[in-house]
XYZ file of C-alpha atoms in Angstrom:
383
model
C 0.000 0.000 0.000
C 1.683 3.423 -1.180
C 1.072 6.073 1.296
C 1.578 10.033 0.805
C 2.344 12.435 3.230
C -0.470 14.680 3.582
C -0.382 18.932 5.488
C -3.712 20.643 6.403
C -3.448 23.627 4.233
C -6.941 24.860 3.389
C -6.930 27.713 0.542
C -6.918 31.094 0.959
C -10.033 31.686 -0.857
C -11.938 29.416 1.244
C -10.985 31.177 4.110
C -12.107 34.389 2.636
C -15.385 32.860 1.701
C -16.142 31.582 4.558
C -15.444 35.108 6.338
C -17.731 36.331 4.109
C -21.078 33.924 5.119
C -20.223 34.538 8.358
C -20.520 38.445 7.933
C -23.692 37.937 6.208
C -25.563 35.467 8.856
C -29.012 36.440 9.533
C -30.381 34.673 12.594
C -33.564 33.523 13.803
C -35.731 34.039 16.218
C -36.018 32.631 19.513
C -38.710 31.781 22.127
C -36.515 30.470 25.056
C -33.331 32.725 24.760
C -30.373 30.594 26.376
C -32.767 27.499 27.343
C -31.789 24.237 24.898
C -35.116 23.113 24.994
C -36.024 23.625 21.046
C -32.173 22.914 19.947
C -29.422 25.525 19.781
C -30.616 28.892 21.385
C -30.027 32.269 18.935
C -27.884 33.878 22.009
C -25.589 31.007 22.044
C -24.954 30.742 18.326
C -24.916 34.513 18.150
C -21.968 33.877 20.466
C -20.252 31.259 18.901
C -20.624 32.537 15.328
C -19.022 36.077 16.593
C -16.044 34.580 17.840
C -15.200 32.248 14.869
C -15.896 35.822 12.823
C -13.677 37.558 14.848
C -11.581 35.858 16.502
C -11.336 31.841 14.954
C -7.752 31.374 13.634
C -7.708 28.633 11.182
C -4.389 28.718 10.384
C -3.169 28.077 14.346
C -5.556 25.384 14.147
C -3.852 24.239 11.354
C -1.140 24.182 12.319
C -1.675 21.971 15.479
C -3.545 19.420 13.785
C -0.252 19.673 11.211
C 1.892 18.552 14.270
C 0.713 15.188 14.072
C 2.341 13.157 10.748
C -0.920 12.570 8.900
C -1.257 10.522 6.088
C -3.676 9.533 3.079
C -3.431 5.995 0.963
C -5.811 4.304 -1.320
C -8.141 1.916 0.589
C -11.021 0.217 -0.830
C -10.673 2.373 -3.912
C -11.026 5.346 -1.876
C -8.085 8.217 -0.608
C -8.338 7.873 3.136
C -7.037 10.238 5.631
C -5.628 8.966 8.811
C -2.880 9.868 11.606
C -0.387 7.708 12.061
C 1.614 8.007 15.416
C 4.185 5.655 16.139
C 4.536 4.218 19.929
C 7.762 5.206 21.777
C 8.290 1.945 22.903
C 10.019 -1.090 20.628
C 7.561 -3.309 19.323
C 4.654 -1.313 20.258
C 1.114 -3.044 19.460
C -0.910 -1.094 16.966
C -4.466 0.428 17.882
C -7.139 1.746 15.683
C -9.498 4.546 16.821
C -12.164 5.766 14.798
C -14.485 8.753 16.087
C -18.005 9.383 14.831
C -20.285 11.940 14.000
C -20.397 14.817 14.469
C -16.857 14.759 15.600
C -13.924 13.839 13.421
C -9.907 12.719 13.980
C -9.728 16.513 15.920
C -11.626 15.347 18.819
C -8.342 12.915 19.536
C -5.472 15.074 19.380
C -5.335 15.123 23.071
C -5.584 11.292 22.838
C -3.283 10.436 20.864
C 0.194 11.572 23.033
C -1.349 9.878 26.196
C -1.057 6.547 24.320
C 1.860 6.897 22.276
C 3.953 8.055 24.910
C 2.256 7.915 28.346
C 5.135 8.157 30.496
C 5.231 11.954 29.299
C 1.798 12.456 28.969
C 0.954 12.058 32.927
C 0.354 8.608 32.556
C 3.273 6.469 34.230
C 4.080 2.660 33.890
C 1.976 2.070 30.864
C 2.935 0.834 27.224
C 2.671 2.494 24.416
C 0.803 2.128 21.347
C 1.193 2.753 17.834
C -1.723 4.759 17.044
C -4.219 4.786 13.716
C -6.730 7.435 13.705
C -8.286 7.297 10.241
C -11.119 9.591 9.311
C -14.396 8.120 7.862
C -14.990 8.002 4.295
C -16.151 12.056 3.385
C -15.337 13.394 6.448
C -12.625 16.049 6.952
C -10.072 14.664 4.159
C -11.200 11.562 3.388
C -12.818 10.865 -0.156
C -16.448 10.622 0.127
C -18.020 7.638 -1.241
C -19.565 8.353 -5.315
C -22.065 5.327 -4.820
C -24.482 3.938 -2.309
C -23.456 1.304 0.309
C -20.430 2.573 2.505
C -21.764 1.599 5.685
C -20.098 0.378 8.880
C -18.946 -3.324 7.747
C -16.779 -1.975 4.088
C -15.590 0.591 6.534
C -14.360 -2.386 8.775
C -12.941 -4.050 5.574
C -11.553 -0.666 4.675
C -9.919 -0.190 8.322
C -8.572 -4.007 8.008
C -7.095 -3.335 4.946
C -5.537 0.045 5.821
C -3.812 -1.802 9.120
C -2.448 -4.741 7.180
C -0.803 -2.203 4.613
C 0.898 -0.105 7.517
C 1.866 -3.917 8.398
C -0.033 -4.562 11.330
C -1.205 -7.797 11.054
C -2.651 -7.960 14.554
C -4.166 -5.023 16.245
C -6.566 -3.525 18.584
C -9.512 -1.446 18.353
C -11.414 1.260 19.932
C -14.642 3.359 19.142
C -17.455 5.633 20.277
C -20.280 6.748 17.899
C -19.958 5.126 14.787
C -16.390 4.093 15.586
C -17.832 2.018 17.698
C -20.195 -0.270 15.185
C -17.345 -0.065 12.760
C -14.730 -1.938 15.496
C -17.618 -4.078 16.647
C -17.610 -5.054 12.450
C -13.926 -5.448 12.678
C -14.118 -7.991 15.453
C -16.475 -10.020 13.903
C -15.108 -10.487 10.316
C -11.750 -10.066 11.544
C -11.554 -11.896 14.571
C -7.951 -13.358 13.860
C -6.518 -9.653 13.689
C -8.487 -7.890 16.383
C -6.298 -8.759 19.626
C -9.409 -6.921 21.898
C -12.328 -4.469 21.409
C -12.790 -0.983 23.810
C -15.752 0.482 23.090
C -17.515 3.856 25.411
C -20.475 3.764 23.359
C -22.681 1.033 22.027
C -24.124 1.099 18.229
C -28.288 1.964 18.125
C -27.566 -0.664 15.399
C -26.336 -3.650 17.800
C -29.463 -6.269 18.030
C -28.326 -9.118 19.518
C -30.332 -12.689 19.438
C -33.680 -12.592 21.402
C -36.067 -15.100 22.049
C -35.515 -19.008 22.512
C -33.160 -20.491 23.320
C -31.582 -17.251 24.467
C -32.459 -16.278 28.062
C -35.042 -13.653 28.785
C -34.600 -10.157 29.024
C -33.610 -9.158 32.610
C -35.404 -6.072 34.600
C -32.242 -3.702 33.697
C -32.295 -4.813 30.132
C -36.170 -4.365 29.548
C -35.718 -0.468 31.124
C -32.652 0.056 29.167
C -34.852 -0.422 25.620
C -37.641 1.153 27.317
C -35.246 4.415 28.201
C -33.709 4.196 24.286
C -37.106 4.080 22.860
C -38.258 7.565 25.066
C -34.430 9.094 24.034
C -35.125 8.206 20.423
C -38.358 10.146 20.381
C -37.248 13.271 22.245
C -34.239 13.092 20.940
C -34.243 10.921 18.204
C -34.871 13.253 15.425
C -31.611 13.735 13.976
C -31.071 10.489 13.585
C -34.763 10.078 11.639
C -33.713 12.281 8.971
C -30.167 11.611 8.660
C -31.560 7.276 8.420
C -34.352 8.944 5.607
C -33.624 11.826 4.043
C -29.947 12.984 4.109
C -29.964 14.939 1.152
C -32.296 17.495 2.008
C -30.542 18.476 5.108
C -26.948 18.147 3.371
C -27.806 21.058 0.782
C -29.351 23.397 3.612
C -25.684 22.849 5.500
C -23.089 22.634 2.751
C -24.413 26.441 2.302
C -24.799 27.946 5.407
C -21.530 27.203 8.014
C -23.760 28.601 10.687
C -26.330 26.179 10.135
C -24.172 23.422 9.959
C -22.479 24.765 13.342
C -25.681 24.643 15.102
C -26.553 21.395 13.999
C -23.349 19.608 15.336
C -22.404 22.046 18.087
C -26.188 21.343 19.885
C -25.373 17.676 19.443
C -21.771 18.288 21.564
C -24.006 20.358 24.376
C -26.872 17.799 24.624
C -24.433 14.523 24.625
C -21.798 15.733 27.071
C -21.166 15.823 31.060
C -20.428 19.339 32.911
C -22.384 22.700 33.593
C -24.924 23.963 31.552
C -22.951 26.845 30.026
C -21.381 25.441 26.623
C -18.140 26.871 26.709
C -17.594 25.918 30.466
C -17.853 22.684 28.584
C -15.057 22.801 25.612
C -12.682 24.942 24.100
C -14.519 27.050 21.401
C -11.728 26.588 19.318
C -11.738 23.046 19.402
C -15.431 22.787 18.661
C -15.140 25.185 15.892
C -11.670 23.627 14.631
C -14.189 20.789 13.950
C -17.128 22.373 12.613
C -14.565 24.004 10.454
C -13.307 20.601 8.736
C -17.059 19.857 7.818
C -16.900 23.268 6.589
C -13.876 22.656 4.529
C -14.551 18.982 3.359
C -18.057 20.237 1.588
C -18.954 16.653 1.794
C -21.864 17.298 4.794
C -23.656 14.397 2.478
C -21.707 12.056 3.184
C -21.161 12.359 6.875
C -24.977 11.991 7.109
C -25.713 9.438 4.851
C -23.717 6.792 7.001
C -26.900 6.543 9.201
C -28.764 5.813 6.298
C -26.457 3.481 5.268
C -26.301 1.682 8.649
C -29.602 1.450 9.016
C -30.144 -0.609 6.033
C -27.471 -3.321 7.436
C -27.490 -3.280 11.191
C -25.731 -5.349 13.647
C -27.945 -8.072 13.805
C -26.879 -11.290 15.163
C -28.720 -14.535 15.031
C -28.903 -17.138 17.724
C -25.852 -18.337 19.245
C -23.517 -16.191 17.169
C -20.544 -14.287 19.450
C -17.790 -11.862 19.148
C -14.625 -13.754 19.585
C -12.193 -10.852 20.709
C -12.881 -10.064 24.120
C -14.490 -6.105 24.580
C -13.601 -4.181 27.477
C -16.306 -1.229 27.768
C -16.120 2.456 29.359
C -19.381 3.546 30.274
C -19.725 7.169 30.985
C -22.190 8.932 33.346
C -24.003 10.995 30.778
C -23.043 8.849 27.506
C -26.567 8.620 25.501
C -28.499 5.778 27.271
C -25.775 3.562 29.074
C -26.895 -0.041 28.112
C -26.009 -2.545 30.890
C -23.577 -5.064 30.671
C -25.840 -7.983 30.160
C -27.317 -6.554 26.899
C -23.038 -6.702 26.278
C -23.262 -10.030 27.362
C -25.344 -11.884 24.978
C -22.498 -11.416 22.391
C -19.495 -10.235 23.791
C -17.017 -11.890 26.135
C -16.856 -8.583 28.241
C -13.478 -8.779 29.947
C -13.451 -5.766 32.058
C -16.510 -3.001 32.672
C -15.793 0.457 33.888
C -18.080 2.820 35.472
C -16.455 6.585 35.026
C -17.045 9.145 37.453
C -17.817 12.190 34.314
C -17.808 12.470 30.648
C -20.217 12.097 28.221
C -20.460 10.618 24.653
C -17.299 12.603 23.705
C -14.999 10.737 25.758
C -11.903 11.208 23.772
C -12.540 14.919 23.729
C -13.994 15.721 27.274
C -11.996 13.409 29.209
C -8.625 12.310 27.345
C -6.630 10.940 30.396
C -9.554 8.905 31.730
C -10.723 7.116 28.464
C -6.451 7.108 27.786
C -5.842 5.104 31.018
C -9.552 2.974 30.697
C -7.508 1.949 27.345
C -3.950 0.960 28.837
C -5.552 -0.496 31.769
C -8.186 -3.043 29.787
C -5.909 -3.970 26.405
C -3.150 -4.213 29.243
C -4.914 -7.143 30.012
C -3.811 -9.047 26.311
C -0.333 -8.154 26.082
């Protein structure tokens, strides 16, 4: 597999352009002012929008994403973006992380050092890995797909492929968001590569076998799917028209960066831990830094499609199927409906089950040296 070297440099013109919507916003009205109760509120993207007018500097954010060597190659006939860290130890064993949406490879920058080199990262007496973090097919500077059917399992045969051309043969694998059905998918076609699964999220998509001669549904399991049901119709809705009708939304945010902002910064407020004030929550550069690459990419389609495409192949599993790898799983206090570990259960071998103090679905980005050390400590375990 030939890879290239690749450097963010985003064109000047596209910079200017975007200055230029942003001058131009008009904004809507509001019934609730600062309350999150109907989505973003105008006050708070009035905020945000003035300071990535104002005071947003692309070009430092380029230029810290450019400190990690990043990479693109040709995988499953499409140009694939990833980072590609190499562990300070000898003979350090390779790990794949892929993010979800609507984050991107940004949200593990933080990541990243804490596993390639932990003893001078604040985390002491650990191993360290050599690190993969590839970015989904059409998001940030990945190609987008040109035809339907890019779902979670070719991006598993994608991700396979990718890590046996780098020359890992045998690797592990962690997710959240769609990262996480996409290592689930790696574990289960690729169970003689896939050392051990981590996982701080678990796929809407996961349906494991019900019914005889599987064992009933226990008391926590029955109010987990009632509590996912109730989230998926107050909260759900995103997800119904991303699953349906993608390509209506995608040409309302490929032209307005302030709608696409709102749409993904509302998702980072509502799915994460910490006070109710948003930027008590994250660095507004960071969260724009990734708005930004959607920005940038002008493949918005794509990113949303890949719940359409997932919907139409789940991960179903019939009776008496399992996951071979083992999966070690980091369940966060205010992750999006925290299934128990006996839902887990029915397919995985769950080797080790972690109940964090704070975070949310965005564990890479709001807690890097908690989900860092939940990932030494459990594929610690295998080496």
């Amino acid at each position: 597999m030939k890879t290239t070297r690749f450097v963010v440099d985003i064109d000047e013109d596209a910079l200017v352009d975007l200055q230029r919507r942003l001058e131009l916003t008009a904004f809507s009205d509001d019934l609730h002012h600062d309350d999150w109760v109907d989505g973003m509120p105008t006050a708070v993207l009035q905020r945000v929008v003035g300071y990535w007018r104002d005071h947003f500097n692309w070009r430092a954010a380029e230029r810290r994403i450019n400190e990690m060597p990043q990479f693109r190659a040709e995988v499953g006939g499409l140009e694939v973006h990833f980072v590609h860290v190499q562990g300070v130890d000898e003979n350090s064993p390779a790990l794949i992380l892929t993010h979800g949406w609507p984050g991107s490879f940004v949200e593990m920058l933080d990541l990243i050092p804490r596993l390639t080199d932990p003893s001078n990262n604040g985390l002491p007496g650990f191993r360290s890995f050599s690190v993969v973090v590839p970015s989904l097919p059409g998001f940030a500077f990945s190609e987008a797909p040109r035809r339907p059917g890019t779902n979670s399992r070719v991006v598993a045969s994608m991700w396979h492929e990718l890590m046996q051309g780098l020359g890992y043969h045998h690797y592990f694998a962690q997710g959240g968001d769609i990262g996480s059905s996409v290592s689930i998918w790696m574990a289960r076609l690729y169970p003689q590569a896939v050392r051990a699964l981590h996982l701080n999220f678990i796929s809407s998509g996961y349906q494991p076998p019900l019914g005889k001669p599987e064992r009933p549904l226990s008391p926590a399991e029955a109010a987990w799917r009632f509590a996912r049901e109730d989230w998926m119709q107050h909260e759900g809705g995103y997800s119904h028209v991303h699953s349906t009708k993608p390509q209506t939304l995608a040409h309302a945010l490929v032209d307005s960066p302030v709608g696409l902002a709102a749409w993904i910064i509302e998702k980072f407020f509502a799915w994460s831990d910490g006070k109710k004030d948003l930027f008590s929550r994250f660095d507004i550069d960071t969260l724009l830094t990734n708005v930004s690459l959607y920005w940038f990419s002008a493949n918005v389609a794509s990113t949303l499609r890949m719940y359409k495409e997932n919907a139409a192949q789940p991960l179903a599993f019939a009776t008496g199927e399992r996951i071979i790898p083992p999966l070690c799983f980091a369940s966060y206090p205010r992750e999006i409906v925290n299934p128990p570990r006996e839902w887990l259960e029915r397919v995985f071998q769950v080797a080790r089950w972690s109940e964090l103090p704070a975070g949310g679905h965005f564990a890479a980005l709001e807690q890097p040296e908690s989900l860092a050390r939940e990932i030494h400590q459990s594929f610690g375990l295998f080496q």
